[in-house]
Structures are given as structure tokens and as C-alpha cells.
Amino acid sequence: MTNIYKIAVIAGDGIGPEVIDQGIKVLNKVAELDGSFQFDFTHFPWGCEYYAEHGRMMAETGIEQLKQFDAIYLGAVGFPGVPDHISLWDLLLVIRKSFDQYVNIRPVKLLRGAHCPLADVNREDVDMLFIRENTEGEYSGAGDWLFKGQENEVVLQNGVFSRKGTERIIRYAFETAKKHGRSLTSISKANALNYSMVFWDQVFEEVSAEYPEVETAAYLVDAAAMLMITDPKRFEVVVTSNLFGDILTDIGAALAGGIGLAAGANVNPEREFPSMFEPVHGSAPDIAGKGIGNPLASIWSASQMLDYFGHENYGKLVIDGIEELLLQNTILTPDMKGTASTSEVGDRLVGIIAEMMPARV
Ligand code: NAD
Ligand code: IPM
Ligand code: MN
């Protein structure tokens, strides 16, 4: 019997549609080569162009519609003309929250053939797995704007760290570290954030008592940013808050081959709602429409989708294919010093995967 995965595609803005097309090619190729499962993609035209026409980023019933799918594959959201806080809150962030995708998994792994800007680094020293809290914290969206435009104007932006939200992300990170036999590092900022991060550190301590087998470390975020560059091998599995995770994973992207290679999964571990797979990067308006966006981040996110559906062997095959493409160093986009187009990279990778596949099954 053929298993059919129903995927909602929100290609979105800028380079989103260009890169997502390549991920779809790869997923379809893997399914075709295997033969026991298929992907059924449904495209939603939501994003900043939709906003220009309808005054909203997605259909009013958008969340209801998305609920029916097994997963969501997203390109990027945001384009000049729509304020970023509107475009992102009304689409990306509302999906993460509505579907309780509280785990954001972002690998920072330097593949062979990928460029690292650090001198004297061993490739295997850049191999981190970021577990970013993804539904609350600094991104709670709670606040107010009082006396707007007046002399006594006041703006409040509240961080929200619930017991449930903090515990579950830290526990998820411990489970991940335990499963992979790796250390777990917590990154916070309790010296300045005297409620939220003191609480975070306390919960980390409490939960760590349940996992005596997991080696732990804890850093303040400023020192962690420095250490990621001066001594990346310290970091294996990392757990941190929403905003810190956002910032640190862009540093991670720079360490592991660039933003064009950085992938992420927004996961609802209970599988009550669909999870969403998307590259770390944005819509890259500066290169949009030129057909030169690097699709490898989106494709890596597609490999996380394969893992999520239990096809870890194919998830790994896709990563190995990316590594092979990087090592061949011929068909790459300009951000990787190549001259190839987005779709040429997608096509080449599909070819590589088809060549590697027979040895894997
Ligand atoms: P960005 O990631 O879009 O671009 C930063 C730089 O990296 C640009 O120079 C861009 O050309 C380059 N870049 C990014 N992805 C690339 C790729 N795949 N291949 C080659 N080069 C790539 O970040 P930004 O410029 O800060 O934001 C642009 C827009 O995207 C904004 O509206 C922002 O809010 C939005 N954004 C959306 C997401 C998302 O949808 N997940 C993430 C980040 C930013
Ligand atoms: C990311 C992005 C988003 C975030 C923005 C676009 C809201 O930067 O996924 O890293 O901060 O989570
Ligand atoms: Mn980001």
C-alpha cells in the first residue's frame, strides 16, 4: 500500500518559491525511488502579494485549512511594502503558535565541502544541534503601546516564560541529548533578565536532576556568542530561548557554510498538529527573482521532514547528497562562489540522489 503524505506548501515571498520548488523536486525523487510512499502537495498562495490583494497574509480560515495536513513546507515570508511585524506575525508566527510547534530544531553542522570562515577549525568541531523554544519567551507578542505619538509615549514588550513552556523545551532537549549521547548546553542571561532567565536557569537545574547521564554546561548568551566562534566544539546539543535561538542560529549558519545552507524544523512533538519545515533564511529581497537563491537550506529542511515521517534513512541520504554536491564544487549558487542557478542546483542534487540511492536500499 502506498502511503501518501499530505503537504501544505506556503512558498511565500521573494526567493521562497524558487527554493521550495527544489525541495519538492527532491522529495518527489526520493518518493519515486522508494515507491512505498508519495507526497501530495497543495499550494497556498499566501504571503505579501496575497496581502496586497486581500489585506491579510493568509485566508481567514487558513489555520483551519492547514490543520488537515501532515506537514507544512514553507519558503520565506516578508517583502518590502508590508511591514515585517505584520507579515511575520500574521503568517509564520501565528502558525508556529496555533500549532504549538514549540520545538525549533536547527542543525549547525559543517558538512564536508562547506566553507567555514574560522581559521584552524576541525570540521567535526562544528556539529551542534540547536533546540530553540518556539512559541513564547521574548516572542510572546504581549505588550502595549501607550500614549502613542505623545510626549509620554510608553512601549511595553513582555517576555513570557511559563512553567509548562520552559519545562517542556528543556526536557525535549535533555531527551535529544540522551538519545544521541551528547552533552547539553543551556544558554540564558540571568545576570540581567532577573525574572525570566533566573527562572529558566532554575528549571534547567531541576530537569537536569532527572538526567544524570547527560553532561551539561550553561553560559550567558553574550559569552556563548563569543565561544561559538572561538571554541565551537564546546557546543553539542544546545537549548535556549526564542530570541536567543534566533540570533545564535544565524551565527551558527555563518559557521556552517552560510545562511543558504541553514535548515530548521518547527515541531509539535505530540503530533496533535502539523509541524512546519522551513529554511532559517528570509525572503532575500536583494536577490529575489534572479533565480540564484541557494536552495540547499530548504532541501535540508525537507530532509528533516523525511526524518519526521520516520524515513531517517532518506533524510540522511539527502544530507549525504548535499555533501557530495558541495564536494564536487561545480554546480553551486553565487553565495557559495558558484555560477549555477537555483534550479540547476536542485536538478544536480536530484541526479546525485538517484546515483546514490541504489546503494542505500
Ligand atoms: P534574509 O535571510 O532574507 O537575507 C539576508 C542576506 O542573506 C541577504 O543578503 C540575502 O540575499 C542572503 N540570503 C538569504 N538566503 C539566501 C539564500 N538561500 N541564498 C543566497 N543568499 C541568501 O534576511 P533579511 O534580509 O534580514 O530579511 C528579508 C526579509 O525576510 C524580511 O522581510 C524579514 O522579516 C524576512 N525573514 C523571514 C524569515 C522567514 O520567513 N522564516 C526569516 C528571516 C527573515
Ligand atoms: C527565523 C526568522 C523569524 C524568527 C522571523 C522572520 C520572525 O528570523 O525563523 O529565524 O525570528 O523566528
Ligand atoms: Mn532568524
Short mmCIF file of C-alpha atoms and ligand atoms in Angstrom, two decimals:
data_model
loop_
_atom_site.label_atom_id
_atom_site.label_comp_id
_atom_site.label_asym_id
_atom_site.label_seq_id
_atom_site.Cartn_x
_atom_site.Cartn_y
_atom_site.Cartn_z
CA MET A 1 0.00 0.00 0.00
CA THR A 2 1.28 3.46 -0.88
CA ASN A 3 1.49 5.88 2.00
CA ILE A 4 0.53 9.42 0.96
CA TYR A 5 1.84 12.40 2.89
CA LYS A 6 -0.34 15.47 2.52
CA ILE A 7 1.87 18.55 2.50
CA ALA A 8 0.69 22.16 2.58
CA VAL A 9 3.15 24.33 0.68
CA ILE A 10 3.43 28.01 1.54
CA ALA A 11 6.21 29.10 -0.78
CA GLY A 12 5.71 32.71 0.32
CA ASP A 13 7.74 35.71 -0.77
CA GLY A 14 10.98 36.63 -2.51
CA ILE A 15 13.20 33.60 -3.10
CA GLY A 16 10.73 31.38 -1.18
CA PRO A 17 9.01 29.91 -4.27
CA GLU A 18 12.32 29.41 -6.11
CA VAL A 19 13.95 27.42 -3.33
CA ILE A 20 10.84 25.47 -2.31
CA ASP A 21 10.45 24.14 -5.85
CA GLN A 22 13.83 22.45 -5.49
CA GLY A 23 12.89 20.84 -2.18
CA ILE A 24 9.74 19.48 -3.79
CA LYS A 25 11.80 18.02 -6.63
CA VAL A 26 14.00 16.25 -4.10
CA LEU A 27 11.09 14.90 -2.04
CA ASN A 28 9.34 13.64 -5.16
CA LYS A 29 12.53 11.96 -6.35
CA VAL A 30 13.05 10.18 -3.04
CA ALA A 31 9.42 9.00 -3.03
CA GLU A 32 9.67 7.82 -6.64
CA LEU A 33 12.87 5.88 -5.97
CA ASP A 34 11.38 4.25 -2.88
CA GLY A 35 7.94 3.51 -4.29
CA SER A 36 6.19 2.84 -0.97
CA PHE A 37 5.16 6.44 -0.28
CA GLN A 38 4.18 9.61 -2.14
CA PHE A 39 3.82 13.29 -1.45
CA ASP A 40 0.63 15.15 -2.25
CA PHE A 41 1.47 18.87 -2.31
CA THR A 42 -1.21 21.55 -2.01
CA HIS A 43 -0.01 25.09 -2.73
CA PHE A 44 -1.34 28.07 -0.84
CA PRO A 45 -0.72 31.48 -2.43
CA TRP A 46 -0.28 33.25 0.88
CA GLY A 47 2.25 35.98 1.55
CA CYS A 48 2.85 39.64 0.77
CA GLU A 49 1.27 39.58 -2.72
CA TYR A 50 -1.83 37.99 -1.23
CA TYR A 51 -1.78 40.76 1.37
CA ALA A 52 -1.73 43.43 -1.34
CA GLU A 53 -4.90 41.93 -2.80
CA HIS A 54 -6.78 40.80 0.31
CA GLY A 55 -5.42 42.92 3.14
CA ARG A 56 -4.33 39.81 5.03
CA MET A 57 -1.41 37.43 4.80
CA MET A 58 -3.47 34.25 4.61
CA ALA A 59 -7.09 33.25 4.28
CA GLU A 60 -9.28 33.84 7.32
CA THR A 61 -9.74 30.08 7.57
CA GLY A 62 -6.02 29.50 6.98
CA ILE A 63 -5.25 27.75 10.24
CA GLU A 64 -8.33 25.51 9.86
CA GLN A 65 -7.26 24.59 6.33
CA LEU A 66 -3.67 23.83 7.35
CA LYS A 67 -4.81 21.59 10.19
CA GLN A 68 -5.81 18.91 7.69
CA PHE A 69 -2.23 18.36 6.51
CA ASP A 70 0.51 16.04 7.70
CA ALA A 71 3.12 18.79 7.46
CA ILE A 72 3.73 22.29 6.15
CA TYR A 73 6.63 23.21 3.88
CA LEU A 74 7.37 26.92 3.97
CA GLY A 75 9.76 29.08 1.92
CA ALA A 76 10.03 32.56 3.38
CA VAL A 77 7.78 35.41 4.36
CA GLY A 78 8.26 39.17 4.19
CA PHE A 79 8.79 41.70 1.45
CA PRO A 80 9.26 45.48 1.26
CA GLY A 81 5.81 47.07 1.12
CA VAL A 82 4.34 45.13 4.03
CA PRO A 83 5.76 45.94 7.49
CA ASP A 84 7.70 42.91 8.72
CA HIS A 85 5.90 42.75 12.06
CA ILE A 86 2.62 42.36 10.17
CA SER A 87 3.76 39.87 7.54
CA LEU A 88 5.58 37.66 10.02
CA TRP A 89 3.04 37.78 12.82
CA ASP A 90 0.06 37.12 10.55
CA LEU A 91 1.58 34.11 8.88
CA LEU A 92 4.73 32.47 10.19
CA LEU A 93 4.45 33.25 13.89
CA VAL A 94 0.72 32.57 14.06
CA ILE A 95 1.29 29.11 12.55
CA ARG A 96 4.09 28.29 15.00
CA LYS A 97 1.84 29.29 17.90
CA SER A 98 -1.50 27.93 16.68
CA PHE A 99 0.02 24.52 16.01
CA ASP A 100 2.01 24.54 19.24
CA GLN A 101 5.24 23.99 17.32
CA TYR A 102 7.21 24.64 20.45
CA VAL A 103 10.42 22.98 19.34
CA ASN A 104 12.55 24.64 16.70
CA ILE A 105 15.27 22.22 15.65
CA ARG A 106 18.19 23.84 13.84
CA PRO A 107 21.26 21.77 13.00
CA VAL A 108 24.58 23.64 12.77
CA LYS A 109 26.80 21.05 11.17
CA LEU A 110 29.74 21.79 8.94
CA LEU A 111 29.42 19.35 6.04
CA ARG A 112 32.45 18.33 4.05
CA GLY A 113 32.88 20.79 1.21
CA ALA A 114 31.09 23.61 3.07
CA HIS A 115 33.05 26.77 3.79
CA CYS A 116 33.76 27.74 7.40
CA PRO A 117 35.04 31.30 7.98
CA LEU A 118 37.01 30.23 11.05
CA ALA A 119 40.70 29.53 10.68
CA ASP A 120 42.13 26.39 12.29
CA VAL A 121 38.81 24.70 12.87
CA ASN A 122 38.38 20.97 12.55
CA ARG A 123 35.32 20.18 10.51
CA GLU A 124 33.91 17.86 13.17
CA ASP A 125 34.19 20.64 15.77
CA VAL A 126 31.22 22.45 14.22
CA ASP A 127 28.45 19.98 14.95
CA MET A 128 25.72 21.48 17.09
CA LEU A 129 22.01 20.88 17.35
CA PHE A 130 20.06 23.92 18.47
CA ILE A 131 16.77 23.34 20.26
CA ARG A 132 15.10 26.73 20.31
CA GLU A 133 11.96 27.46 22.31
CA ASN A 134 9.50 28.47 19.61
CA THR A 135 6.14 29.64 20.96
CA GLU A 136 6.68 32.03 23.86
CA GLY A 137 9.56 33.82 25.60
CA GLU A 138 10.55 37.10 24.01
CA TYR A 139 8.17 36.30 21.12
CA SER A 140 5.07 36.18 23.30
CA GLY A 141 3.59 39.11 21.42
CA ALA A 142 2.34 40.50 24.73
CA GLY A 143 2.72 44.18 25.34
CA ASP A 144 1.22 47.57 24.75
CA TRP A 145 1.82 50.92 23.11
CA LEU A 146 0.53 53.63 25.34
CA PHE A 147 0.05 57.32 24.61
CA LYS A 148 1.11 56.73 21.00
CA GLY A 149 2.80 59.73 19.45
CA GLN A 150 2.60 61.76 22.64
CA GLU A 151 5.38 63.06 24.78
CA ASN A 152 4.69 60.44 27.45
CA GLU A 153 4.70 57.56 24.94
CA VAL A 154 5.48 54.16 26.52
CA VAL A 155 6.09 50.84 24.79
CA LEU A 156 5.93 47.51 26.64
CA GLN A 157 7.20 44.23 25.15
CA ASN A 158 6.76 41.41 27.62
CA GLY A 159 8.68 38.17 27.74
CA VAL A 160 6.53 35.23 28.80
CA PHE A 161 8.19 32.15 30.29
CA SER A 162 5.59 29.72 31.53
CA ARG A 163 6.44 26.75 33.74
CA LYS A 164 4.93 24.41 31.15
CA GLY A 165 6.66 26.06 28.19
CA THR A 166 10.08 26.24 29.83
CA GLU A 167 10.00 22.74 31.26
CA ARG A 168 8.88 21.04 28.07
CA ILE A 169 11.52 22.59 25.83
CA ILE A 170 14.29 21.82 28.31
CA ARG A 171 13.02 18.28 28.76
CA TYR A 172 12.87 17.82 24.98
CA ALA A 173 16.50 18.96 24.78
CA PHE A 174 17.57 16.54 27.51
CA GLU A 175 15.80 13.68 25.74
CA THR A 176 17.57 14.63 22.50
CA ALA A 177 20.98 14.83 24.16
CA LYS A 178 20.38 11.50 25.92
CA LYS A 179 19.30 9.82 22.70
CA HIS A 180 22.41 10.98 20.83
CA GLY A 181 24.80 10.52 23.77
CA ARG A 182 25.82 14.17 23.60
CA SER A 183 26.20 16.98 26.09
CA LEU A 184 23.54 19.64 26.60
CA THR A 185 24.30 23.35 26.92
CA SER A 186 21.76 25.85 28.20
CA ILE A 187 22.11 29.46 27.06
CA SER A 188 20.42 32.21 29.07
CA LYS A 189 21.05 35.61 30.62
CA ALA A 190 20.15 35.56 34.29
CA ASN A 191 22.55 38.31 35.28
CA ALA A 192 20.40 40.90 33.55
CA LEU A 193 17.00 39.29 32.99
CA ASN A 194 16.31 38.87 36.66
CA TYR A 195 12.96 37.09 36.40
CA SER A 196 12.72 35.20 33.14
CA MET A 197 16.24 33.89 32.90
CA VAL A 198 16.67 33.21 36.61
CA PHE A 199 13.57 31.04 36.20
CA TRP A 200 14.99 29.42 33.04
CA ASP A 201 18.21 28.50 34.87
CA GLN A 202 16.26 27.11 37.81
CA VAL A 203 14.13 24.91 35.56
CA PHE A 204 17.25 23.73 33.71
CA GLU A 205 18.78 22.69 37.05
CA GLU A 206 15.58 20.92 38.13
CA VAL A 207 15.15 18.97 34.92
CA SER A 208 18.85 18.11 34.76
CA ALA A 209 18.43 16.15 38.02
CA GLU A 210 16.27 13.70 36.04
CA TYR A 211 19.10 13.11 33.53
CA PRO A 212 22.27 12.34 35.49
CA GLU A 213 23.72 10.63 32.41
CA VAL A 214 23.67 13.84 30.34
CA GLU A 215 26.70 16.09 30.74
CA THR A 216 25.62 19.73 30.97
CA ALA A 217 27.03 23.22 30.59
CA ALA A 218 25.44 26.66 30.93
CA TYR A 219 26.55 30.00 29.50
CA LEU A 220 25.35 33.55 29.41
CA VAL A 221 24.29 34.41 25.88
CA ASP A 222 26.96 37.04 25.28
CA ALA A 223 29.75 34.65 26.24
CA ALA A 224 28.07 31.88 24.24
CA ALA A 225 28.09 34.05 21.11
CA MET A 226 31.82 34.55 21.56
CA LEU A 227 32.54 30.89 22.36
CA MET A 228 30.62 29.63 19.33
CA ILE A 229 33.30 31.37 17.28
CA THR A 230 36.39 30.81 19.39
CA ASP A 231 35.63 27.27 20.56
CA PRO A 232 32.67 25.78 18.68
CA LYS A 233 33.36 22.21 19.78
CA ARG A 234 32.03 23.03 23.25
CA PHE A 235 28.52 23.06 21.83
CA GLU A 236 26.74 19.80 21.07
CA VAL A 237 23.02 19.91 21.85
CA VAL A 238 22.02 23.46 22.83
CA VAL A 239 18.77 24.67 24.39
CA THR A 240 17.84 28.32 24.51
CA SER A 241 15.01 30.83 24.39
CA ASN A 242 13.16 32.04 21.32
CA LEU A 243 15.08 35.26 20.64
CA PHE A 244 18.49 33.97 21.67
CA GLY A 245 17.94 30.94 19.46
CA ASP A 246 17.02 33.15 16.54
CA ILE A 247 20.20 35.19 16.83
CA LEU A 248 22.59 32.36 17.67
CA THR A 249 21.41 30.19 14.79
CA ASP A 250 22.32 32.93 12.32
CA ILE A 251 25.82 32.85 13.85
CA GLY A 252 25.63 29.08 13.51
CA ALA A 253 24.64 29.45 9.86
CA ALA A 254 27.70 31.60 9.23
CA LEU A 255 29.92 28.95 10.85
CA ALA A 256 28.45 26.03 8.90
CA GLY A 257 28.57 27.13 5.28
CA GLY A 258 26.35 30.20 5.22
CA ILE A 259 22.71 31.14 5.53
CA GLY A 260 21.98 29.37 2.25
CA LEU A 261 22.60 26.07 3.98
CA ALA A 262 20.86 26.58 7.34
CA ALA A 263 17.75 24.46 7.92
CA GLY A 264 15.03 24.32 10.53
CA ALA A 265 12.01 22.37 11.66
CA ASN A 266 9.16 23.76 13.78
CA VAL A 267 7.91 20.69 15.54
CA ASN A 268 4.84 19.84 17.58
CA PRO A 269 6.27 16.70 19.21
CA GLU A 270 2.86 15.40 20.31
CA ARG A 271 1.77 15.42 16.65
CA GLU A 272 -1.53 16.92 17.58
CA PHE A 273 -0.95 19.50 14.83
CA PRO A 274 1.15 19.58 11.68
CA SER A 275 4.81 20.50 12.02
CA MET A 276 6.39 23.03 9.67
CA PHE A 277 9.68 22.77 7.82
CA GLU A 278 11.43 25.91 6.61
CA PRO A 279 14.90 27.28 5.98
CA VAL A 280 16.38 29.67 8.54
CA HIS A 281 16.83 32.42 5.97
CA GLY A 282 14.30 35.02 4.88
CA SER A 283 12.92 36.09 1.52
CA ALA A 284 16.22 37.71 0.43
CA PRO A 285 14.59 40.60 -1.47
CA ASP A 286 18.03 41.69 -2.72
CA ILE A 287 18.34 38.61 -4.95
CA ALA A 288 14.67 37.66 -5.41
CA GLY A 289 13.55 36.89 -8.96
CA LYS A 290 17.08 36.33 -10.23
CA GLY A 291 16.94 32.57 -9.85
CA ILE A 292 20.16 32.46 -7.81
CA GLY A 293 18.90 31.79 -4.26
CA ASN A 294 20.62 28.82 -2.69
CA PRO A 295 18.03 26.01 -2.33
CA LEU A 296 20.17 23.81 -0.05
CA ALA A 297 18.71 25.19 3.20
CA SER A 298 15.19 24.38 2.01
CA ILE A 299 16.31 20.98 0.85
CA TRP A 300 17.96 20.27 4.20
CA SER A 301 14.64 21.24 5.85
CA ALA A 302 12.94 18.75 3.52
CA SER A 303 15.34 16.12 4.85
CA GLN A 304 14.13 16.98 8.35
CA MET A 305 10.61 16.31 7.07
CA LEU A 306 11.71 12.88 5.89
CA ASP A 307 13.15 12.22 9.37
CA TYR A 308 9.88 13.39 10.92
CA PHE A 309 7.90 10.89 8.83
CA GLY A 310 10.21 8.12 10.03
CA HIS A 311 12.34 7.93 6.87
CA GLU A 312 15.60 8.78 8.61
CA ASN A 313 17.50 6.70 6.06
CA TYR A 314 16.30 9.06 3.31
CA GLY A 315 16.82 12.13 5.48
CA LYS A 316 20.43 11.06 5.75
CA LEU A 317 20.60 10.26 2.04
CA VAL A 318 19.57 13.84 1.22
CA ILE A 319 22.23 15.29 3.57
CA ASP A 320 24.84 12.96 2.08
CA GLY A 321 23.71 14.13 -1.36
CA ILE A 322 24.17 17.77 -0.33
CA GLU A 323 27.62 16.92 0.98
CA GLU A 324 28.53 15.23 -2.29
CA LEU A 325 27.28 18.26 -4.25
CA LEU A 326 29.43 20.55 -2.09
CA LEU A 327 32.47 18.33 -2.54
CA GLN A 328 32.03 18.25 -6.32
CA ASN A 329 32.12 22.06 -6.13
CA THR A 330 30.84 22.58 -9.68
CA ILE A 331 27.10 23.28 -9.52
CA LEU A 332 26.66 25.84 -6.73
CA THR A 333 24.88 29.19 -6.42
CA PRO A 334 26.81 32.51 -6.24
CA ASP A 335 26.64 32.73 -2.41
CA MET A 336 28.85 29.61 -2.49
CA LYS A 337 31.13 31.14 -5.13
CA GLY A 338 29.44 29.19 -7.91
CA THR A 339 27.69 30.34 -11.06
CA ALA A 340 24.75 27.92 -11.14
CA SER A 341 21.07 28.83 -10.85
CA THR A 342 18.71 27.69 -8.11
CA SER A 343 17.10 25.08 -10.33
CA GLU A 344 20.42 23.80 -11.68
CA VAL A 345 21.46 23.06 -8.09
CA GLY A 346 18.12 21.30 -7.46
CA ASP A 347 18.47 19.23 -10.65
CA ARG A 348 22.06 18.25 -9.90
CA LEU A 349 21.16 17.18 -6.39
CA VAL A 350 18.27 15.07 -7.66
CA GLY A 351 20.78 13.41 -10.02
CA ILE A 352 23.23 12.75 -7.19
CA ILE A 353 20.50 11.28 -5.01
CA ALA A 354 19.38 8.98 -7.82
CA GLU A 355 23.01 7.82 -8.23
CA MET A 356 23.47 7.22 -4.50
CA MET A 357 20.09 5.58 -3.92
CA PRO A 358 20.69 2.01 -5.15
CA ALA A 359 23.49 1.56 -2.63
CA ARG A 360 21.11 2.55 0.19
CA VAL A 361 18.16 0.21 -0.25
P1 NAD B 1 17.44 37.20 4.64
O1 NAD B 1 17.78 35.89 5.23
O2 NAD B 1 16.28 37.24 3.72
O3 NAD B 1 18.71 37.77 3.85
C1 NAD B 1 19.95 38.12 4.48
C2 NAD B 1 21.07 38.05 3.43
O4 NAD B 1 21.34 36.68 3.13
C3 NAD B 1 20.72 38.72 2.11
O5 NAD B 1 21.87 39.32 1.57
C4 NAD B 1 20.28 37.56 1.22
O6 NAD B 1 20.49 37.76 -0.16
C5 NAD B 1 21.14 36.42 1.76
N1 NAD B 1 20.44 35.13 1.63
C6 NAD B 1 19.44 34.68 2.40
N2 NAD B 1 19.03 33.48 2.00
C7 NAD B 1 19.78 33.15 0.93
C8 NAD B 1 19.83 32.02 0.06
N3 NAD B 1 19.01 30.98 0.21
N4 NAD B 1 20.73 32.03 -0.94
C9 NAD B 1 21.57 33.07 -1.10
N5 NAD B 1 21.57 34.16 -0.32
C10 NAD B 1 20.69 34.20 0.69
O7 NAD B 1 17.22 38.21 5.86
P2 NAD B 1 16.75 39.75 5.87
O8 NAD B 1 17.33 40.47 4.69
O9 NAD B 1 17.05 40.23 7.22
O10 NAD B 1 15.17 39.68 5.72
C11 NAD B 1 14.47 39.80 4.48
C12 NAD B 1 13.00 39.56 4.72
O11 NAD B 1 12.78 38.21 5.13
C13 NAD B 1 12.39 40.41 5.83
O12 NAD B 1 11.08 40.71 5.44
C14 NAD B 1 12.41 39.51 7.04
O13 NAD B 1 11.46 39.83 8.01
C15 NAD B 1 12.09 38.18 6.38
N6 NAD B 1 12.54 36.98 7.10
C16 NAD B 1 11.70 35.91 7.00
C17 NAD B 1 12.08 34.69 7.54
C18 NAD B 1 11.17 33.54 7.40
O14 NAD B 1 10.22 33.58 6.65
N7 NAD B 1 11.42 32.44 8.08
C19 NAD B 1 13.32 34.58 8.17
C20 NAD B 1 14.16 35.69 8.25
C21 NAD B 1 13.76 36.90 7.68
C1 IPM B 2 13.62 32.89 11.81
C2 IPM B 2 13.13 34.28 11.49
C3 IPM B 2 11.85 34.58 12.24
C4 IPM B 2 12.15 34.44 13.73
C5 IPM B 2 11.28 35.97 11.95
C6 IPM B 2 11.10 36.17 10.48
C7 IPM B 2 10.03 36.26 12.71
O1 IPM B 2 14.12 35.22 11.72
O2 IPM B 2 12.85 31.94 11.61
O3 IPM B 2 14.77 32.75 12.22
O4 IPM B 2 12.71 35.36 14.33
O5 IPM B 2 11.83 33.40 14.27
MN MN B 3 16.06 34.34 12.19
#
